[in-house]
Amino acid sequence: MIIIRLDVVLALRKMKARQLAQEIGITEQNLSLLKSGKVKGIRFETLEKLCRALHCQPGDLLEYQPHAGESSDA
């Protein structure tokens, strides 16, 4: 399972979601869907814009957690 840590990074940067959405050129609604993990994927272009605006790496925004009972040495 992939966990989206965008809300954590936003809090650490003391940035509002509205400001980030405007800066990277997406709607607040789409950013909200991304923050909540209700998306099936993310374009590399969008990920790049997020990283640029938040001064972070992709690994700061995304975290992998194995499902319960799943081995992490796949």
PDB file of C-alpha atoms in Angstrom:
ATOM      1  CA  MET A   1       0.000   0.000   0.000  1.00  0.00           C
ATOM      2  CA  ILE A   2       1.296   3.472  -0.883  1.00  0.00           C
ATOM      3  CA  ILE A   3       0.686   6.180   1.719  1.00  0.00           C
ATOM      4  CA  ILE A   4       0.568   9.805   0.568  1.00  0.00           C
ATOM      5  CA  ARG A   5       2.336  12.029   3.105  1.00  0.00           C
ATOM      6  CA  LEU A   6       1.506  15.325   1.394  1.00  0.00           C
ATOM      7  CA  ASP A   7      -0.377  16.694   4.414  1.00  0.00           C
ATOM      8  CA  VAL A   8       2.662  16.059   6.634  1.00  0.00           C
ATOM      9  CA  VAL A   9       5.042  17.798   4.233  1.00  0.00           C
ATOM     10  CA  LEU A  10       2.634  20.738   3.860  1.00  0.00           C
ATOM     11  CA  ALA A  11       2.493  21.120   7.648  1.00  0.00           C
ATOM     12  CA  LEU A  12       6.277  20.965   7.949  1.00  0.00           C
ATOM     13  CA  ARG A  13       6.606  23.667   5.277  1.00  0.00           C
ATOM     14  CA  LYS A  14       3.819  25.724   6.892  1.00  0.00           C
ATOM     15  CA  MET A  15       2.113  25.919   3.518  1.00  0.00           C
ATOM     16  CA  LYS A  16      -1.613  25.896   2.827  1.00  0.00           C
ATOM     17  CA  ALA A  17      -3.050  23.446   0.295  1.00  0.00           C
ATOM     18  CA  ARG A  18      -4.645  26.354  -1.568  1.00  0.00           C
ATOM     19  CA  GLN A  19      -1.250  28.029  -2.019  1.00  0.00           C
ATOM     20  CA  LEU A  20       0.346  24.771  -3.225  1.00  0.00           C
ATOM     21  CA  ALA A  21      -2.487  24.100  -5.681  1.00  0.00           C
ATOM     22  CA  GLN A  22      -2.076  27.559  -7.204  1.00  0.00           C
ATOM     23  CA  GLU A  23       1.701  27.229  -7.357  1.00  0.00           C
ATOM     24  CA  ILE A  24       1.688  23.888  -9.197  1.00  0.00           C
ATOM     25  CA  GLY A  25      -1.359  24.598 -11.356  1.00  0.00           C
ATOM     26  CA  ILE A  26      -3.921  22.038 -10.201  1.00  0.00           C
ATOM     27  CA  THR A  27      -7.336  22.481  -8.620  1.00  0.00           C
ATOM     28  CA  GLU A  28      -7.748  22.411  -4.859  1.00  0.00           C
ATOM     29  CA  GLN A  29     -10.182  19.524  -5.346  1.00  0.00           C
ATOM     30  CA  ASN A  30      -7.567  17.427  -7.172  1.00  0.00           C
ATOM     31  CA  LEU A  31      -4.961  18.270  -4.538  1.00  0.00           C
ATOM     32  CA  SER A  32      -7.427  17.222  -1.841  1.00  0.00           C
ATOM     33  CA  LEU A  33      -8.005  13.892  -3.592  1.00  0.00           C
ATOM     34  CA  LEU A  34      -4.263  13.376  -3.780  1.00  0.00           C
ATOM     35  CA  LYS A  35      -3.781  14.264  -0.099  1.00  0.00           C
ATOM     36  CA  SER A  36      -6.473  11.798   0.946  1.00  0.00           C
ATOM     37  CA  GLY A  37      -4.999   8.986  -1.161  1.00  0.00           C
ATOM     38  CA  LYS A  38      -8.160   8.663  -3.262  1.00  0.00           C
ATOM     39  CA  VAL A  39      -6.244   8.628  -6.542  1.00  0.00           C
ATOM     40  CA  LYS A  40      -5.058   5.607  -8.502  1.00  0.00           C
ATOM     41  CA  GLY A  41      -1.896   7.262  -9.758  1.00  0.00           C
ATOM     42  CA  ILE A  42       0.078  10.440 -10.126  1.00  0.00           C
ATOM     43  CA  ARG A  43       1.855  11.807 -13.174  1.00  0.00           C
ATOM     44  CA  PHE A  44       5.607  12.235 -12.862  1.00  0.00           C
ATOM     45  CA  GLU A  45       5.115  15.809 -14.047  1.00  0.00           C
ATOM     46  CA  THR A  46       2.802  16.507 -11.091  1.00  0.00           C
ATOM     47  CA  LEU A  47       5.164  14.753  -8.684  1.00  0.00           C
ATOM     48  CA  GLU A  48       8.023  16.888 -10.000  1.00  0.00           C
ATOM     49  CA  LYS A  49       5.995  20.079  -9.499  1.00  0.00           C
ATOM     50  CA  LEU A  50       5.118  19.023  -5.952  1.00  0.00           C
ATOM     51  CA  CYS A  51       8.755  18.311  -5.129  1.00  0.00           C
ATOM     52  CA  ARG A  52       9.883  21.606  -6.629  1.00  0.00           C
ATOM     53  CA  ALA A  53       7.264  23.644  -4.750  1.00  0.00           C
ATOM     54  CA  LEU A  54       7.824  21.827  -1.437  1.00  0.00           C
ATOM     55  CA  HIS A  55      11.615  21.520  -1.774  1.00  0.00           C
ATOM     56  CA  CYS A  56      11.489  17.787  -1.122  1.00  0.00           C
ATOM     57  CA  GLN A  57      12.149  14.391  -2.671  1.00  0.00           C
ATOM     58  CA  PRO A  58       9.456  11.974  -3.950  1.00  0.00           C
ATOM     59  CA  GLY A  59      10.203   9.703  -0.975  1.00  0.00           C
ATOM     60  CA  ASP A  60       9.155  12.510   1.356  1.00  0.00           C
ATOM     61  CA  LEU A  61       5.679  12.442  -0.201  1.00  0.00           C
ATOM     62  CA  LEU A  62       5.186   8.706  -0.787  1.00  0.00           C
ATOM     63  CA  GLU A  63       5.655   5.817   1.624  1.00  0.00           C
ATOM     64  CA  TYR A  64       5.256   2.091   1.005  1.00  0.00           C
ATOM     65  CA  GLN A  65       3.616  -0.035   3.688  1.00  0.00           C
ATOM     66  CA  PRO A  66       3.036  -3.737   3.077  1.00  0.00           C
ATOM     67  CA  HIS A  67      -0.492  -5.053   3.605  1.00  0.00           C
ATOM     68  CA  ALA A  68      -1.104  -6.976   6.809  1.00  0.00           C
ATOM     69  CA  GLY A  69       0.366 -10.456   6.544  1.00  0.00           C
ATOM     70  CA  GLU A  70       2.423  -9.540   3.461  1.00  0.00           C
ATOM     71  CA  SER A  71       6.159 -10.121   3.457  1.00  0.00           C
ATOM     72  CA  SER A  72       8.264  -7.009   2.819  1.00  0.00           C
ATOM     73  CA  ASP A  73      11.098  -9.005   1.151  1.00  0.00           C
ATOM     74  CA  ALA A  74       9.340  -9.508  -2.200  1.00  0.00           C
TER      75      ALA A  74
END
